Short mmCIF file of C-alpha atoms in Angstrom, two decimals:
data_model
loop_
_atom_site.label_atom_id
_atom_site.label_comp_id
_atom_site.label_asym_id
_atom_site.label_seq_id
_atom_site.Cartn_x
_atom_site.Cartn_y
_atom_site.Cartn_z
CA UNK A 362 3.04 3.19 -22.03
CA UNK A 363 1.25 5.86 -20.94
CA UNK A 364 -2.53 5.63 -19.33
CA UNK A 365 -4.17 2.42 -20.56
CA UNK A 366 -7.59 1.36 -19.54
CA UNK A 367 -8.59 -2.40 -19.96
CA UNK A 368 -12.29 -3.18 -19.32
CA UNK A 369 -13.22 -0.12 -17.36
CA UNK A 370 -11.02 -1.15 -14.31
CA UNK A 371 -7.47 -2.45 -14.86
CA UNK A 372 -5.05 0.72 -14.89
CA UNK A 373 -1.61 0.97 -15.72
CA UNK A 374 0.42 4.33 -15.72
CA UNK A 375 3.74 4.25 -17.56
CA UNK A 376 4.78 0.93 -16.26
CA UNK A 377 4.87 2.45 -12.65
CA UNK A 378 1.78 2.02 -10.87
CA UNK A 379 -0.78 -0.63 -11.12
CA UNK A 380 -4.84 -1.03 -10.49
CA UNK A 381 -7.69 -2.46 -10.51
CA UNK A 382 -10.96 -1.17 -9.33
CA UNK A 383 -13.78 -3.09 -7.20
CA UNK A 384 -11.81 -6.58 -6.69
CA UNK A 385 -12.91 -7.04 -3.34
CA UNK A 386 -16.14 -6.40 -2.08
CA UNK A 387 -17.65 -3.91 -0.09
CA UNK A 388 -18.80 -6.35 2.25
CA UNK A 389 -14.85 -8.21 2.54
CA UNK A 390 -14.01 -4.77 3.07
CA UNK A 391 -16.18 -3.94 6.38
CA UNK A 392 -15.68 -7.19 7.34
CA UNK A 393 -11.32 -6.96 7.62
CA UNK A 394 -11.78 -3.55 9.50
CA UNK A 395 -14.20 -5.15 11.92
CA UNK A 396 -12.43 -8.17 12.41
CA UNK A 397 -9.21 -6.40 12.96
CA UNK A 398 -8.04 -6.61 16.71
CA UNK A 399 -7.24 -2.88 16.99
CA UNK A 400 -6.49 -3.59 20.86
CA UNK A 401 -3.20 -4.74 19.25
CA UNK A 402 -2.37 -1.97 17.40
CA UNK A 403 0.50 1.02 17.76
CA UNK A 404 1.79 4.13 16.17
CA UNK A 405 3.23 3.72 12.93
CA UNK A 406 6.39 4.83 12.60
CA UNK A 407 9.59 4.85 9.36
CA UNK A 408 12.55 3.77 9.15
CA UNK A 409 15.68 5.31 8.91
CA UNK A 410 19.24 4.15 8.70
CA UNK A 411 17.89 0.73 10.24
CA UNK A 412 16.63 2.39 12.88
CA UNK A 413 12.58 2.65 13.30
CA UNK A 414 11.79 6.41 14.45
CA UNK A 415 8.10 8.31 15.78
CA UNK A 416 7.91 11.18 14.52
CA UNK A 417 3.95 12.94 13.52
CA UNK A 418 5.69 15.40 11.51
CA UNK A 419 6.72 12.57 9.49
CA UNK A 420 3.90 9.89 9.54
CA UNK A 421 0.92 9.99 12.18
CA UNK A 422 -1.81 6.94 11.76
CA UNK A 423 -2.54 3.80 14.00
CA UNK A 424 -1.54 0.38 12.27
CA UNK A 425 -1.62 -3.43 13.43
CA UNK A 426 -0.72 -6.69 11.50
CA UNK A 427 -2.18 -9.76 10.49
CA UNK A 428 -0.53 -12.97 8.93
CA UNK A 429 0.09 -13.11 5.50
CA UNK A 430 -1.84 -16.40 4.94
CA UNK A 431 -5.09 -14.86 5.97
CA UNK A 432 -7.82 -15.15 2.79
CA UNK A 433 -6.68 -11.28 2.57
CA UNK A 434 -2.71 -11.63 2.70
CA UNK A 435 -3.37 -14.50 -0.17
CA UNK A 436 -5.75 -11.99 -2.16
CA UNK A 437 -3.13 -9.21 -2.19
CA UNK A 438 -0.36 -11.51 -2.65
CA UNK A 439 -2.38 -12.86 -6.12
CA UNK A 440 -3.01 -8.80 -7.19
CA UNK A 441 0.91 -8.37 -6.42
CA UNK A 442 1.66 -11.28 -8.71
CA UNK A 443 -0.35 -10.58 -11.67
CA UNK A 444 0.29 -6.85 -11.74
CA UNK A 445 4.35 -7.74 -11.72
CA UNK A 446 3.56 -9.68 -14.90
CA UNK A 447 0.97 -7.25 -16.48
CA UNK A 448 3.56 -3.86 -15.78
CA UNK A 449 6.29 -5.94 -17.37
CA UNK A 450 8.21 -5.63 -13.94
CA UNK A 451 8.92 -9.50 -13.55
CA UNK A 452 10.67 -9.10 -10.53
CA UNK A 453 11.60 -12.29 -9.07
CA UNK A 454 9.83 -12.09 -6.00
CA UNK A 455 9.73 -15.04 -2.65
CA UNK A 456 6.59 -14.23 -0.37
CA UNK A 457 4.85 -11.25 1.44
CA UNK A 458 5.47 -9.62 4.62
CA UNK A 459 2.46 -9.57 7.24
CA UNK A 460 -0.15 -7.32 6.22
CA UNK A 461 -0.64 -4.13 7.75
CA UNK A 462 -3.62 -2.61 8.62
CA UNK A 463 -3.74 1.43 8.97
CA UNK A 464 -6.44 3.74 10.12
CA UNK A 465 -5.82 7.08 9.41
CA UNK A 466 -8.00 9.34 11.52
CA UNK A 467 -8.54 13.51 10.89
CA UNK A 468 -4.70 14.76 11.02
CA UNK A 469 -3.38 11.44 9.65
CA UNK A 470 -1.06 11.26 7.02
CA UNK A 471 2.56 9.47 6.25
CA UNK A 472 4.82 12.08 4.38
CA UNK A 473 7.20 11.34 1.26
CA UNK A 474 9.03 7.67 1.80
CA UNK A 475 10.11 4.77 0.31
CA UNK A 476 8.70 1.12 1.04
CA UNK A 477 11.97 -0.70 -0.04
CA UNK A 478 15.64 -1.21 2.46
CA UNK A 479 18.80 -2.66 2.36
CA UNK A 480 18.41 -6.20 2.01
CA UNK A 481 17.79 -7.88 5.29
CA UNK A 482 20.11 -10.69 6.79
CA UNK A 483 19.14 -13.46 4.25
CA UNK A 484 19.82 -11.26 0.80
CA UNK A 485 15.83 -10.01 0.75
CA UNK A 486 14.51 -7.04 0.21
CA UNK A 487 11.08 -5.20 -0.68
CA UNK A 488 10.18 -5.18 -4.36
CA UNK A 489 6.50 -4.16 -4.90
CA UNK A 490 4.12 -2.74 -2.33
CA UNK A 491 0.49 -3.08 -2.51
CA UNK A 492 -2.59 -1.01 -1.16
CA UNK A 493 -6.45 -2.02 -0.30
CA UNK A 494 -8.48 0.39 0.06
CA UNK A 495 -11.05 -0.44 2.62
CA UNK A 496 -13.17 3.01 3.01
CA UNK A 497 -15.81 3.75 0.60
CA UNK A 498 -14.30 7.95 -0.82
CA UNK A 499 -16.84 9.43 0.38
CA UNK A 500 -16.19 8.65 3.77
CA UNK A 501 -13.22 10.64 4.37
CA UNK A 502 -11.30 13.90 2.91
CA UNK A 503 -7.88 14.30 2.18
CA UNK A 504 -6.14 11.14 2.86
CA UNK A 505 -4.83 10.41 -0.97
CA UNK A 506 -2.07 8.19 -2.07
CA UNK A 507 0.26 10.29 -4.30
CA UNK A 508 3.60 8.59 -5.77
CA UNK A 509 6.41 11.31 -7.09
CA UNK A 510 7.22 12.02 -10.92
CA UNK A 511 3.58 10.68 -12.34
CA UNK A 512 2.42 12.68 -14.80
CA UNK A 513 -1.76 11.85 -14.41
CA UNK A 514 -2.35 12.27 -10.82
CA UNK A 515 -3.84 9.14 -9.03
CA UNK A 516 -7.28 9.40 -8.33
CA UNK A 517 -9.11 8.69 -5.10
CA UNK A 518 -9.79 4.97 -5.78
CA UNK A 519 -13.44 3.47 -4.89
CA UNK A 520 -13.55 1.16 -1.57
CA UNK A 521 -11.84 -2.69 -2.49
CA UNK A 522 -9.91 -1.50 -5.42
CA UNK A 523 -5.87 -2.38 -4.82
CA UNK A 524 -2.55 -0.77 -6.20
CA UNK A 525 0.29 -1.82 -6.55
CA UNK A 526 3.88 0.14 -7.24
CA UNK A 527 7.58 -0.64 -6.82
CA UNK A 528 8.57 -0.18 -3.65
CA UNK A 529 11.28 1.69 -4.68
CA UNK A 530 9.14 4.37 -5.68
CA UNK A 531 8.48 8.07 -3.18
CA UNK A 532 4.98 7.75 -2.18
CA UNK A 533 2.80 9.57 0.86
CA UNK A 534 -0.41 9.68 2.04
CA UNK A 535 -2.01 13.13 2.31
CA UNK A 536 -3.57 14.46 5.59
CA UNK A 537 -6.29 13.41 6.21
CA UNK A 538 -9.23 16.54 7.28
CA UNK A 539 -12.32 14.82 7.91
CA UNK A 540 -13.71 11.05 8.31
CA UNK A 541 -11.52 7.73 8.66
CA UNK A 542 -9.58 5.64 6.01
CA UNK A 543 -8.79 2.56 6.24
CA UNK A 544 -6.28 0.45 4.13
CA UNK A 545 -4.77 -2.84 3.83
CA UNK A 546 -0.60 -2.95 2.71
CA UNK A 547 1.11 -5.88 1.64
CA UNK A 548 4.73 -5.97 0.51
CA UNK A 549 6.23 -8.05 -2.11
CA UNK A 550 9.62 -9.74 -0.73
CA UNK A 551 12.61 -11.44 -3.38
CA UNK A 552 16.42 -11.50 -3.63
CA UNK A 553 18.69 -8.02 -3.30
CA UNK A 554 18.34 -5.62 -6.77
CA UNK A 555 21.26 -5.69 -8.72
#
């Protein structure tokens, strides 16, 4: 399957990458950043090895959580859902982490990773990551999502549309050179690959 294009806003690229455009208002939008407690939040880091590591060569942005069973966490987790179905994934997936919330600021960016681990102490593991956009494009440069080995380029995506990918998948942000972008990432969680 190559680039298909359902009704102007429903996006699927090969089977590996998921969207729709616009699904939550501008409005929703403003209203997660704002109601974010940013007081609470703390340098992203990765992880390596099982091991969680700082390093701004690697990733550089600001990031805080909020419960999975907010209205958002149950919006994302509905997107996550129906795109598994619609990209003929069908992974048999359990529940979603806590959302994170991420402000990248000029200099921000999160370098080439993966989203997925060795499965944790109960046999789960991540299987499908999803991302919010919450800035409108125009107010920040830079700052793109870019997964490896696509062959059409992902566009910068208008404020409240979500994607969603295997978590398996390389992915990074670009840096970002000028305004602030602000996203909303879920992840997917369901029994060990095999």
């Amino acid at each position: 399957m190559n680039l298909v294009n359902l009704e102007g806003e429903l996006l699927i690229i090969k089977n590996r990458v998921w969207w729709a455009e616009k699904v939550i208002s501008s409005d929703m939008c403003d209203l997660i950043v704002k109601e974010t407690d940013w007081s609470q939040s703390f340098k992203g880091g990765f992880s390596k090895d099982g091991t969680t590591w700082n390093d701004d060569a690697m990733r550089k942005t600001n990031i805080t959580f909020i419960d999975q069973l907010t209205p958002i966490g149950c919006i994302m987790n509905s997107y996550i859902n129906v795109a598994n179905v619609q990209s003929n994934w069908n992974y048999v997936t359990s529940y979603i982490e806590k959302v994170q919330i991420g402000r990248y600021d000029v200099n921000s960016h999160y370098d080439w990773h993966v989203d997925s681990f060795n499965p944790d102490e109960f046999g789960n593991q991540r299987k499908l990551s999803a991302v919010l956009i919450l800035s409108n494009p125009e107010d920040y440069e830079g700052g793109l999502l870019e997964i490896k080995d696509l062959d059409t380029p992902l566009p910068k995506l208008p404020k409240g549309s979500i994607i969603v990918f295997p978590s398996v998948l390389p992915h990074r942000v670009t840096v970002v050179t000028s305004g602030v972008r602000f996203t909303a990432v879920a992840w997917a969680m369901g029994p060990a690959f095999r």
